[in-house]
Each structure stands twice: as C-alpha cells, then as structure tokens.
CSV table of C-alpha atoms in Angstrom, one decimal:
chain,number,residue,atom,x,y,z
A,1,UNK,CA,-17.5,72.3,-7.4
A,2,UNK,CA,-16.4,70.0,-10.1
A,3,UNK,CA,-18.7,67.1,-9.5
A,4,UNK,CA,-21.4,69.7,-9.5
A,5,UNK,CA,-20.9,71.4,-12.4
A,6,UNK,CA,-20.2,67.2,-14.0
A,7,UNK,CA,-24.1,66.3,-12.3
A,8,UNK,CA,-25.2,69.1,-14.1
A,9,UNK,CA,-24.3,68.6,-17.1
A,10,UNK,CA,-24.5,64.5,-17.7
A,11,UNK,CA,-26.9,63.9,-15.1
A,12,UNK,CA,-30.2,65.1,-17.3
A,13,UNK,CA,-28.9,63.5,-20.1
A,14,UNK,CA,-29.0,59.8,-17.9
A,15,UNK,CA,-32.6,60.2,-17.3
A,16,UNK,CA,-33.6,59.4,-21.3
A,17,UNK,CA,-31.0,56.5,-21.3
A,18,UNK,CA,-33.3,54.6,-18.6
A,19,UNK,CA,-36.6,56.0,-19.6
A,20,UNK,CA,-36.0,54.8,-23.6
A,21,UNK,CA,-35.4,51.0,-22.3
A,22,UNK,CA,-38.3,50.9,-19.2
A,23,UNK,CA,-41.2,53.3,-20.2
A,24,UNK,CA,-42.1,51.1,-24.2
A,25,UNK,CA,-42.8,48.0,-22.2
A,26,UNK,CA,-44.0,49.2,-19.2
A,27,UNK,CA,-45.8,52.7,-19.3
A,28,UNK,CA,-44.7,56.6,-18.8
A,29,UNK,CA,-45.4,56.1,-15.0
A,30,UNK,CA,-42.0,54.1,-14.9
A,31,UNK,CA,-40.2,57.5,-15.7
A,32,UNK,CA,-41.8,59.0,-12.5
A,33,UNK,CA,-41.1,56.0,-10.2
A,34,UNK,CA,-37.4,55.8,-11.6
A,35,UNK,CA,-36.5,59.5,-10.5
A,36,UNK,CA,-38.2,58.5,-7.2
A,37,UNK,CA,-36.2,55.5,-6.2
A,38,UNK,CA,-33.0,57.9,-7.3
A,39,UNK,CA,-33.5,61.2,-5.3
A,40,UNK,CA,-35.5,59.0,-2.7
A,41,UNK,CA,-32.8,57.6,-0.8
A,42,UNK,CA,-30.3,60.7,-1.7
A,43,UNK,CA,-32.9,63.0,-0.2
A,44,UNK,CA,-33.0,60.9,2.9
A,45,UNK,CA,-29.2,60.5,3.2
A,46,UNK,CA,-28.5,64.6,2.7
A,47,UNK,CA,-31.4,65.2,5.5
A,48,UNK,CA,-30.5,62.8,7.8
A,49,UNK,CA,-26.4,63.0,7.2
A,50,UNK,CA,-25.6,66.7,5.8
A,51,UNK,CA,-24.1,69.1,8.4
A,52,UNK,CA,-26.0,72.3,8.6
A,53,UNK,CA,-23.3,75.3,7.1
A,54,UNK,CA,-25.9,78.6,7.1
A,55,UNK,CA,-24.6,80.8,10.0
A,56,UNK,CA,-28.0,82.8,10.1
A,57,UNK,CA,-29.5,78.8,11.0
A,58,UNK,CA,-27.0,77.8,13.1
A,59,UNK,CA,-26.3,80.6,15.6
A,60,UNK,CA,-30.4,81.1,15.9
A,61,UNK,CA,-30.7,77.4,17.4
A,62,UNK,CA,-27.5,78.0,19.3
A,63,UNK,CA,-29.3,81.0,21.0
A,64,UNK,CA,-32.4,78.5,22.2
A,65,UNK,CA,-30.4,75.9,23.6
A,66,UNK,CA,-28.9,79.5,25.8
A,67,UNK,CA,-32.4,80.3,26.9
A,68,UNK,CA,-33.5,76.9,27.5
A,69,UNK,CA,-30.2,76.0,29.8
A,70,UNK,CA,-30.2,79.7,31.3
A,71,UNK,CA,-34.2,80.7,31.0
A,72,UNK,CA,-32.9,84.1,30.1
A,73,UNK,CA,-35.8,85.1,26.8
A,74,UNK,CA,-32.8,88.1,26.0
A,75,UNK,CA,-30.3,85.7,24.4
A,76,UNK,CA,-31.1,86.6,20.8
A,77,UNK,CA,-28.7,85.9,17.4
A,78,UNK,CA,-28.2,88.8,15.2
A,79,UNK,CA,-30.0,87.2,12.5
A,80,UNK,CA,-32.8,86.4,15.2
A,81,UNK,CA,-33.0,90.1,15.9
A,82,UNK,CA,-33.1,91.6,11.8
A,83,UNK,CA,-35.8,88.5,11.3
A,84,UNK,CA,-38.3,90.4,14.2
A,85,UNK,CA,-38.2,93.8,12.3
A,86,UNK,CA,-38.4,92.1,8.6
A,87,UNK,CA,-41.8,93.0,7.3
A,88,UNK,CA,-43.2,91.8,3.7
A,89,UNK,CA,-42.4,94.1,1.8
A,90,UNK,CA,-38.7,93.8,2.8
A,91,UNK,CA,-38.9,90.4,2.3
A,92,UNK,CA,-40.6,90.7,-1.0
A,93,UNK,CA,-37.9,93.0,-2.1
A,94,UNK,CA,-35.4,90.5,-1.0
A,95,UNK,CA,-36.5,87.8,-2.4
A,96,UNK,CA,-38.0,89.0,-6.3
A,97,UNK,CA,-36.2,92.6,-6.9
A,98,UNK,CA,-33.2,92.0,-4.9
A,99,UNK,CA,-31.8,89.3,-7.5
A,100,UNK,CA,-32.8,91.4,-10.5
A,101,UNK,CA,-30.8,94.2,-9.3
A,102,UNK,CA,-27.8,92.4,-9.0
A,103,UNK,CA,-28.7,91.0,-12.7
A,104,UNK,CA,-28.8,94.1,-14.0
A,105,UNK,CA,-26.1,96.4,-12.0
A,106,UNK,CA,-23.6,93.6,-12.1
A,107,UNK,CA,-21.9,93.2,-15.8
A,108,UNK,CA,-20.3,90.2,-14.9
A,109,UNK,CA,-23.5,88.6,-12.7
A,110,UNK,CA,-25.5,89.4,-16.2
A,111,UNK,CA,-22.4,87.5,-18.3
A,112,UNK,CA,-22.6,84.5,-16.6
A,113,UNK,CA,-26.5,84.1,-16.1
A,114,UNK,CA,-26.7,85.0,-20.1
A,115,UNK,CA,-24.1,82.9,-20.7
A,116,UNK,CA,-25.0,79.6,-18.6
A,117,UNK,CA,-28.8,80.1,-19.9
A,118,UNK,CA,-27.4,79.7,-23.8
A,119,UNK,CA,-25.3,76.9,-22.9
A,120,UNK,CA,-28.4,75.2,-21.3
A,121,UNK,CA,-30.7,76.1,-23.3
A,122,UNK,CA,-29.1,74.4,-26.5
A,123,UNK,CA,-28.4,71.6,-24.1
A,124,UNK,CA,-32.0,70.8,-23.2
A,125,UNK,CA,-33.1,71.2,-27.1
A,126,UNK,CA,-31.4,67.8,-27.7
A,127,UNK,CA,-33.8,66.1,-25.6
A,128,UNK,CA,-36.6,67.4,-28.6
A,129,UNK,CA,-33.9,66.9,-31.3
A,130,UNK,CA,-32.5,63.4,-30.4
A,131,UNK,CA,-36.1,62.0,-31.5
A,132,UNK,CA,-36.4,63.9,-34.6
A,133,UNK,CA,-32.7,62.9,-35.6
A,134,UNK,CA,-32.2,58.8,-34.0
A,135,UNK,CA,-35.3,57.6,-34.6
A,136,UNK,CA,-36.7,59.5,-37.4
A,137,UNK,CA,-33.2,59.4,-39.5
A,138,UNK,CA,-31.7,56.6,-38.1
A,139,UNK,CA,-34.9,54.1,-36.9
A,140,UNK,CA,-33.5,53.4,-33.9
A,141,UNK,CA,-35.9,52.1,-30.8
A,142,UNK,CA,-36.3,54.7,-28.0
A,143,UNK,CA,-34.0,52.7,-26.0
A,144,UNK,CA,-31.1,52.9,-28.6
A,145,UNK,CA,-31.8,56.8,-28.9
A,146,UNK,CA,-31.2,56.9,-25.2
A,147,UNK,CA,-27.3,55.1,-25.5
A,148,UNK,CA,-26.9,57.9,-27.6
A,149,UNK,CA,-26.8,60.5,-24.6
A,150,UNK,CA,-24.0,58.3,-23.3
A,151,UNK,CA,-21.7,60.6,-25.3
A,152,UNK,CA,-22.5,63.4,-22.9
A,153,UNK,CA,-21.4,61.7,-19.8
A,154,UNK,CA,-18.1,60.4,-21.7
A,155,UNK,CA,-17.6,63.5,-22.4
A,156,UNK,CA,-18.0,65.1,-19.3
A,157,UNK,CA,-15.7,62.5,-17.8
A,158,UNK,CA,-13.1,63.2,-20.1
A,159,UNK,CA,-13.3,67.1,-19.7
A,160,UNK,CA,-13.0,66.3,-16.2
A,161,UNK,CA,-9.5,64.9,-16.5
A,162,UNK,CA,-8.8,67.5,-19.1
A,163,UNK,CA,-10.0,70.4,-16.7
A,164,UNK,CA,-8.0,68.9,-13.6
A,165,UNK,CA,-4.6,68.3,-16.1
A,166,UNK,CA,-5.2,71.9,-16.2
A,167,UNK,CA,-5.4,73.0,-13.2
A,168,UNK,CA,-2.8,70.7,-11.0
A,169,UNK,CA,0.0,71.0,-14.0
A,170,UNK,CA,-0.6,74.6,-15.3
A,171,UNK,CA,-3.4,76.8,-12.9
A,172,UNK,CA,-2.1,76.0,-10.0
A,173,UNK,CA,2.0,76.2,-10.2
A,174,UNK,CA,1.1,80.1,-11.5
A,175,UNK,CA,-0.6,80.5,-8.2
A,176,UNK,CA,2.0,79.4,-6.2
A,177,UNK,CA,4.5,81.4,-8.7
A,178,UNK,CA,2.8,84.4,-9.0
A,179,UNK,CA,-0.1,84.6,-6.4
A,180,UNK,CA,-3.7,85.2,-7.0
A,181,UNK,CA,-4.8,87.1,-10.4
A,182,UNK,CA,-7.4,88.8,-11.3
A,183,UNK,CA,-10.7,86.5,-11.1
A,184,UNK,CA,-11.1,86.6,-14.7
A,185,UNK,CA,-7.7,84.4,-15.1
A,186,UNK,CA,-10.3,81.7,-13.9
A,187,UNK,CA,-12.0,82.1,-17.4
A,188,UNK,CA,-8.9,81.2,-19.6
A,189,UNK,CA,-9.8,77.9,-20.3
A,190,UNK,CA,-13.5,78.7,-21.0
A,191,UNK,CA,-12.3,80.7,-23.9
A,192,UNK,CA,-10.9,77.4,-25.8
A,193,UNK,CA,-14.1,75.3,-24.2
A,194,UNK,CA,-16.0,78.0,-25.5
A,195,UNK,CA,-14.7,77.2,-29.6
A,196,UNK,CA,-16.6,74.0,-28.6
A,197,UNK,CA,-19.8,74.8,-28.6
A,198,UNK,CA,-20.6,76.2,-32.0
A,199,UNK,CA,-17.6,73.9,-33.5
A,200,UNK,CA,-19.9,70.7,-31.4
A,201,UNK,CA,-23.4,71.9,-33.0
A,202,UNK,CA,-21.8,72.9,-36.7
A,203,UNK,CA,-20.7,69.1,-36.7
A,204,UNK,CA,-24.1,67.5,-35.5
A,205,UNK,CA,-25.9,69.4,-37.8
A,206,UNK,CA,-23.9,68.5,-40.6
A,207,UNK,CA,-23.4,64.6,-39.9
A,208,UNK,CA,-27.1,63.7,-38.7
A,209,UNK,CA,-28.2,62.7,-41.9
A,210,UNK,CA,-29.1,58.9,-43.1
A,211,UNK,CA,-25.7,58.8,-45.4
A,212,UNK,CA,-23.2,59.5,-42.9
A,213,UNK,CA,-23.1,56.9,-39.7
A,214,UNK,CA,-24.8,57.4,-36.5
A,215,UNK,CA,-21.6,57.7,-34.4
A,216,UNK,CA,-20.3,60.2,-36.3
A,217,UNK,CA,-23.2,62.8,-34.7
A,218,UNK,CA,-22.8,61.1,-31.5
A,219,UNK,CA,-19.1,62.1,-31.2
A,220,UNK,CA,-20.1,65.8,-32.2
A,221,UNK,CA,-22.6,65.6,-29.0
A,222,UNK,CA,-19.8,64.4,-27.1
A,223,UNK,CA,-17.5,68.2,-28.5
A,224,UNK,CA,-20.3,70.2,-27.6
A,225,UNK,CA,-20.5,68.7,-24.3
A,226,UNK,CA,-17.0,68.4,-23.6
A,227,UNK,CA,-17.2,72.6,-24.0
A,228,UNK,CA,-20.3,72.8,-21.7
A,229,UNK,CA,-18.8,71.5,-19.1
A,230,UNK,CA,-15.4,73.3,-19.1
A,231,UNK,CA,-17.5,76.7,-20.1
A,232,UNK,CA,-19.8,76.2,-17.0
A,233,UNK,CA,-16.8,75.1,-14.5
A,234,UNK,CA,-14.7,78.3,-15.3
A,235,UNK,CA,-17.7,80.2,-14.6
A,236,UNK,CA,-18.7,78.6,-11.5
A,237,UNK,CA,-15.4,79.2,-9.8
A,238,UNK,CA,-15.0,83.1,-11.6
A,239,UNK,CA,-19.2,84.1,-10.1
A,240,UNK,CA,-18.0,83.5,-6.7
C-alpha cells in the first residue's frame, strides 16, 4: 500500500520531467510514445505474470473445468448463479447509484473522497502553475521546469522513511502493546502531514517570485508533497 500511495503521488509529476527535455526538439507526439514504451511492457508483465485474486473470477472458471472433466452443466459458482438473474437495471444500480449511496450514507467514505480530491486537486494545478512560475519568473527552458518536479519524488521518498520510522518504532509496538484501536488511530499521523499542506502552498506562494531563488519554492513543493503523501497513506489504510 505504501508504494501505491508513493506512485501516486511522484509518479505524475515524472511525466513533465521527461516531456520538458524530449517533446522541444522533437514534437508533442514524443510525450505519447514515452507513456507507451512505460505502461507497454508493465501492462504486458501484470497480464501475463499477475495471479488472478477476485473470488467471483476465480471460482466461476473453477466451476468449467468441473463440467468439462465431469460433463455435468449443474456445477455452477455462486457468483455464476446471482450473474443469471442480474438484469440492467440491477446492474445499472450497481454500478452508478450504488457508489453514490455509500458517498453520501457513509461520513467517513465522504471524508476521505472529499479529502483525497483537495489534496489532488491542488496537486494537479502545479502542472498549470509550474509554467506560469519557472519559466515566466524564472526563464528557465521547459526541460529545467521539469527538474523542478524532482522535489516531489524526493519528497515522497523521504516521507516514505519518515512514515515507516513511524510505524516500525512507534505504530506498531502499541499494537503489540495494546491491540488493535479504533480505525481512526490510523489517521494520527495525517493530522501533522495534514499542517503540511497549507504550511507547503503558504511558502510557494510567497518565495516564487524573481528576488528570492528558485530552490527556495522548489523545497516548499517538496513540504507540500511530503504532507500529500503521509495525508493519502493514513487514509488509505483507515478507508479499508
């Protein structure tokens, strides 16, 4: 869960750091043929190579191989059974209102999608800001604007250690002291990650300015994504 919630949050801001140095010389199509030879061979390797988990998949082909070795057409899954009576309407309802009624009858289903939509919302406005700000402030080529996400994956990497410090030398020993708490003793640390983000923003907007060095509103990035990442992770593991 950790590596996900890190590819989440540094992996968009990678895609600029290639683009900026590739797509001046060559042309925008080099953007689109760069994600291509990335999730190429990853989509090959997690079709070929990743184990199927869904029971509702797995016990369905389990029940075929039974009536191919057996030719008895009765052996049926459970999930085999519900999926013959399903009709479009239920499936409708499962798929578009379902979801929305857990949004809005679950307080803390509606915290964390309100929550994680902020956090990510802010976090995909640097991608219209960073221009405005690096090269518009600071002339710097699109390729040096793109270094300057950098600080969100050094960041991320370093709330990584911070976040697993946490939890081996502090989370953890409680467990084994105390038990289990309550879920929302998953959300401790989000409340100091959580200082972060305004603290992050407060800083960038007051630094990016041609008087006051470029690396200054780089490392402010860097707090706001060092937040973003511990924010998301505590939610994560407190939504399950």
């Amino acid at each position: 869960m950790t590596f996900w919630a890190a590819a989440a949050t540094s992996g968009p801001a990678l895609g600029p750091l290639v683009s900026g140095f590739s797509v001046p010389p060559e042309n925008w199509r080099w953007s689109l043929w760069e994600i291509l030879w990335v999730s190429g061979p990853v989509f090959l390797l997690l079709f070929f190579c990743l184990p199927q988990t869904s029971t509702p998949n797995i016990l369905p082909r389990r029940a075929r191989r039974l009536r191919n070795l057996t030719g008895n057409p009765r052996l049926r899954s459970q999930s085999e059974v519900v999926q013959s009576k399903l009709t479009v309407r239920e499936v409708a309802n499962d798929a578009v209102w379902k979801p929305m009624q857990i949004l809005i009858q679950d307080p803390a289903i509606m915290f964390a999608a309100v929550c994680t939509s902020l956090v990510y919302g802010i976090y995909y406005s640097f991608f219209e800001v960073f221009p405005l700000v690096y090269i518009g402030l600071y002339h710097l080529n699109f390729g040096q604007m793109g270094l300057a996400f950098l600080s969100i994956a050094v960041a991320t990497a370093l709330a990584i250690i911070t976040y697993f410090s946490y939890f081996y030398f502090i989370l953890e020993p409680n467990i084994k002291a105390n038990g289990f708490g309550p879920p929302e003793q998953r959300l401790l640390s989000a409340l100091y990650g959580s200082f972060l983000l305004p603290t992050g923003l407060f800083l960038f907007g007051g630094t990016a300015n041609g008087h006051i060095h470029w690396i200054v509103s780089v490392v402010c990035i860097g707090v706001y994504a060092f937040g973003v990442f511990i924010v998301l992770q505590c939610i994560f593991l407190y939504v399950p």
